[in-house]
C-alpha positions as CSV (number, residue, x, y, z in Angstrom):
1,M,45.2,76.4,64.5
2,K,47.7,73.8,63.3
3,K,51.4,74.3,63.8
4,Q,52.2,74.8,60.1
5,Q,49.4,77.2,59.4
6,L,51.3,80.1,60.9
7,I,54.0,79.6,58.3
8,L,51.6,78.7,55.5
9,T,49.6,81.9,55.8
10,G,51.4,84.1,53.4
11,A,55.0,85.0,53.9
12,G,56.7,84.0,57.2
13,I,57.7,86.9,59.4
14,A,61.3,86.2,58.6
15,L,60.6,86.7,55.0
16,I,58.9,89.9,55.6
17,A,61.9,91.0,57.6
18,S,63.9,90.4,54.4
19,L,62.4,93.7,53.2
20,F,64.9,95.3,55.6
21,F,67.8,92.9,55.0
22,F,67.9,93.0,51.2
23,G,65.9,96.0,50.0
24,K,62.7,94.3,48.9
25,T,60.4,91.4,49.7
26,V,61.2,87.9,48.7
27,A,59.1,85.0,47.6
28,K,56.4,83.8,49.9
29,K,57.2,80.7,52.0
30,E,54.1,78.9,50.8
31,V,55.6,75.4,50.9
32,A,56.5,75.0,54.6
33,G,54.5,72.2,56.1
34,V,53.5,70.7,52.7
35,S,54.7,67.2,51.8
36,S,57.0,66.9,48.7
37,T,54.2,65.0,46.9
38,T,52.0,68.0,47.0
39,L,54.5,70.6,46.0
40,P,53.7,72.7,42.9
41,V,55.7,72.1,39.8
42,I,58.2,75.0,39.3
43,P,57.8,76.4,35.8
44,L,60.8,76.6,33.6
45,F,62.4,79.9,32.9
46,N,63.0,80.6,29.2
47,W,66.1,82.7,29.2
48,N,66.2,83.3,25.4
49,N,62.6,84.6,25.4
50,Y,63.4,86.8,28.3
51,V,66.4,88.4,26.5
52,Q,64.5,88.9,23.3
53,A,61.6,90.5,25.1
54,A,64.0,92.9,26.9
55,R,65.8,93.8,23.6
56,Q,62.5,94.5,21.9
57,K,61.7,97.1,24.5
58,L,64.8,99.1,23.7
59,P,64.9,102.1,21.4
60,V,66.3,101.4,17.9
61,Y,69.7,103.1,18.6
62,Q,70.3,100.8,21.6
63,Q,69.3,97.7,19.6
64,N,71.7,98.8,16.9
65,Y,74.4,99.3,19.6
66,L,73.9,95.7,20.8
67,N,74.0,94.3,17.3
68,N,77.3,96.1,16.6
69,L,78.8,94.8,19.8
70,E,77.7,91.2,19.1
71,N,79.0,91.4,15.5
72,S,82.4,92.7,16.6
73,L,84.1,89.4,17.2
74,K,87.0,88.8,14.8
75,R,89.4,86.1,14.1
76,G,92.2,85.6,16.6
77,D,91.9,85.3,20.3
78,V,88.2,84.7,20.3
79,K,88.1,83.8,24.1
80,D,89.5,87.2,25.1
81,Q,87.1,88.9,22.8
82,Q,84.1,87.0,24.2
83,I,85.2,88.0,27.7
84,K,85.4,91.6,26.7
85,L,82.0,91.4,24.9
86,N,80.3,89.8,27.9
87,N,81.7,92.5,30.2
88,Q,80.5,95.2,27.8
89,L,77.0,93.6,27.6
90,A,76.9,93.4,31.4
91,S,77.8,97.1,31.7
92,F,75.2,98.1,29.1
93,W,72.4,96.3,30.8
94,K,73.4,97.6,34.3
95,D,74.3,101.2,33.5
96,S,72.2,102.1,30.4
97,V,69.0,100.1,31.0
98,K,69.1,99.2,34.7
99,Q,68.2,95.6,34.0
100,N,69.9,93.7,36.8
101,D,69.0,90.2,35.6
102,L,70.8,90.7,32.3
103,Y,73.8,92.3,34.1
104,L,74.1,89.2,36.3
105,F,73.9,86.8,33.4
106,Y,76.6,88.4,31.3
107,T,78.8,88.9,34.4
108,A,78.5,85.2,35.0
109,E,79.2,84.4,31.4
110,A,82.4,86.4,31.5
111,A,83.4,84.8,34.8
112,K,83.0,81.3,33.3
113,L,85.4,82.2,30.5
114,V,88.0,83.8,32.8
115,N,87.7,80.8,35.1
116,S,89.5,82.3,38.1
117,E,88.2,81.8,41.6
118,K,88.0,85.5,42.1
119,N,85.7,86.1,39.1
120,L,83.6,83.0,39.6
121,T,83.0,83.8,43.3
122,F,82.2,87.4,42.5
123,A,79.6,86.5,40.0
124,A,78.1,83.7,42.1
125,R,77.8,85.9,45.1
126,L,76.0,88.6,43.1
127,I,73.4,86.0,42.0
128,L,73.1,84.4,45.4
129,K,72.3,87.8,46.9
130,D,69.8,88.6,44.1
131,L,68.0,85.3,44.2
132,R,67.0,85.8,47.8
133,N,65.0,88.8,46.6
134,E,63.5,87.1,43.6
135,E,59.7,86.8,43.8
136,D,59.2,84.7,40.6
137,N,59.8,81.0,41.3
138,A,60.8,80.2,37.8
139,K,63.5,82.9,37.8
140,R,64.5,82.0,41.3
141,S,65.1,78.4,40.3
142,W,67.0,79.5,37.2
143,K,69.2,81.9,39.2
144,S,70.0,79.2,41.7
145,E,71.2,76.9,38.9
146,Q,73.5,79.7,37.6
147,A,74.9,80.4,41.1
148,I,75.4,76.7,41.9
149,A,77.3,76.2,38.7
150,L,79.6,79.1,39.4
151,F,80.3,78.1,43.0
152,E,81.0,74.5,41.9
153,K,83.6,75.8,39.4
154,A,85.1,78.0,42.1
155,M,85.3,75.1,44.5
156,E,87.2,73.1,41.9
157,L,89.9,75.7,42.2
158,D,89.8,75.9,46.0
159,T,88.5,72.6,47.4
160,N,89.0,73.5,51.1
161,N,87.2,76.8,51.2
162,D,84.3,76.5,53.7
163,S,82.9,79.9,52.7
164,L,82.2,78.6,49.2
165,K,80.7,75.4,50.6
166,V,78.3,77.5,52.8
167,E,77.4,79.7,49.9
168,L,76.8,76.7,47.7
169,G,74.5,75.2,50.3
170,S,72.7,78.6,50.6
171,C,72.0,78.5,46.8
172,Y,70.0,75.3,47.2
173,V,68.1,76.6,50.3
174,F,67.3,80.1,49.0
175,G,67.0,79.1,45.4
176,K,65.0,76.0,44.4
177,G,64.3,75.2,48.0
178,M,62.5,78.4,48.7
179,A,60.7,78.0,45.3
180,G,59.2,74.8,46.5
181,D,61.7,72.0,45.7
182,A,62.1,70.0,48.9
183,Q,64.9,67.9,47.5
184,S,67.0,71.0,46.8
185,T,66.4,72.2,50.4
186,M,67.8,68.8,51.6
187,K,70.8,69.1,49.2
188,G,71.6,72.4,50.7
189,I,71.3,71.1,54.2
190,Q,73.6,68.2,53.5
191,Q,76.2,70.6,52.0
192,L,76.0,72.8,55.1
193,L,76.2,69.9,57.5
194,Q,79.6,68.9,56.1
195,V,80.8,72.3,57.2
196,V,79.4,72.4,60.7
197,K,80.7,68.9,61.4
198,R,84.2,70.2,60.9
199,D,83.5,73.7,62.4
200,S,80.5,74.1,64.6
201,T,81.4,77.8,65.1
202,N,80.6,78.6,61.5
203,M,77.6,80.8,62.3
204,Q,76.7,81.5,58.6
205,A,76.3,77.7,58.1
206,Q,74.3,77.4,61.3
207,L,72.0,80.2,60.2
208,V,71.3,78.8,56.8
209,L,70.8,75.3,58.4
210,G,68.2,76.9,60.7
211,I,66.5,78.6,57.8
212,G,66.5,75.3,55.9
213,G,65.0,73.6,58.9
214,V,62.1,76.1,59.0
215,I,61.5,75.7,55.2
216,S,61.5,71.9,55.5
217,T,59.3,72.1,58.7
218,Q,62.0,70.6,60.9
219,Y,61.1,73.2,63.5
220,E,62.8,71.7,66.5
221,K,66.2,71.3,64.8
222,A,65.7,74.8,63.2
223,A,65.1,76.4,66.6
224,E,68.2,74.7,68.0
225,R,70.4,76.0,65.2
226,L,69.0,79.5,65.3
227,Q,69.3,79.7,69.1
228,T,73.0,78.9,68.6
229,V,73.4,81.8,66.1
230,V,71.5,84.2,68.4
231,K,73.6,83.2,71.4
232,N,76.8,84.0,69.4
233,E,75.4,86.9,67.5
234,P,72.7,88.6,69.6
235,N,72.1,91.3,67.1
236,N,71.6,89.0,64.1
237,I,68.0,90.1,63.3
238,E,67.7,87.6,60.5
239,A,68.4,84.7,62.9
240,I,65.9,86.2,65.4
241,S,63.1,86.6,62.9
242,W,63.5,83.1,61.6
243,L,63.7,81.8,65.2
244,A,60.3,83.4,65.8
245,D,58.9,81.6,62.8
246,A,60.5,78.3,64.0
247,Y,58.8,78.5,67.4
248,A,55.5,79.5,65.7
249,G,55.8,76.5,63.4
250,K,56.4,74.1,66.3
251,G,53.5,75.5,68.3
252,D,55.7,77.1,71.1
253,K,53.6,80.2,71.6
254,P,55.5,81.7,74.6
255,N,58.9,81.6,72.7
256,A,57.3,82.7,69.4
257,L,55.8,85.7,71.2
258,K,59.1,86.5,72.9
259,W,61.2,86.5,69.7
260,Y,58.5,88.3,67.6
261,E,58.6,91.1,70.2
262,I,62.3,91.2,70.2
263,S,62.4,91.4,66.4
264,K,59.9,94.3,66.5
265,R,62.0,96.3,68.8
266,M,65.2,95.7,66.8
267,I,63.7,96.5,63.4
268,N,61.6,99.4,64.7
269,N,59.6,99.8,61.5
270,P,55.8,100.4,61.5
271,A,55.2,98.1,58.5
272,Y,57.1,95.3,60.0
273,T,55.5,95.8,63.4
274,K,52.0,95.6,61.8
275,E,52.9,92.3,60.1
276,V,54.2,90.9,63.4
277,N,51.2,92.0,65.3
278,E,49.0,90.2,62.8
279,R,51.1,87.1,63.3
280,I,50.8,87.4,67.1
281,K,47.0,87.5,66.8
282,M,47.1,84.2,65.1
283,L,49.3,82.7,67.9
284,K,46.8,83.6,70.6
């Protein structure tokens, strides 16, 4: 079996482990080991159609409520009214409908208008966390664009904040990069390299660099980065599971087996153990 086939066959073990990190599975890592010329085209996400479809599913009284909210803007301080309206819409979709995507959108729209580092960062982090769980590539790509825009605006207000730079790089890796855009993966990697060149002890940057290395099939570099993280954070199960995939990708069976077994013991979940055991069969 070729090196890359272990990663190409369905989701990588690290992505299956994301079930336990983030609450549900994430998009399959189908692009690892594939050249950029053969990557599938990521479909565009039509936000307006999505909103209209969501509204049409609402009962009449909720549709009327939204119409009344949106028609409530008056002359005067329109900006403050728009901020209030977006926050009300965000609360409605989150609390009344349990529609997280729309909650994220209107929270982001309010943050853009407030334009404070606190609000921008809050909204951007919500989207970054959510896009890691996103299974639809079109929505994943769209969410990454939203988060990138928010982090960039926050960085304009705090140019020396390494945490924001790491999170911006993460948007490229976990967003369009994970959706199949190799150029976005490299953009994220370059952003993260700027941070580790100044501070090699930034383990979050090292972790995402390692993940980006696995996604872009740079398995040797990925393993080095992830080993650094595991050495400094021996209980970092995310780093351990990606490290196992990195070794599997580069064809290092002994180390892949070692880290798969460690990840099984640490997660201690029958579903995860079953997936790892299937992966181990492919290694032998």
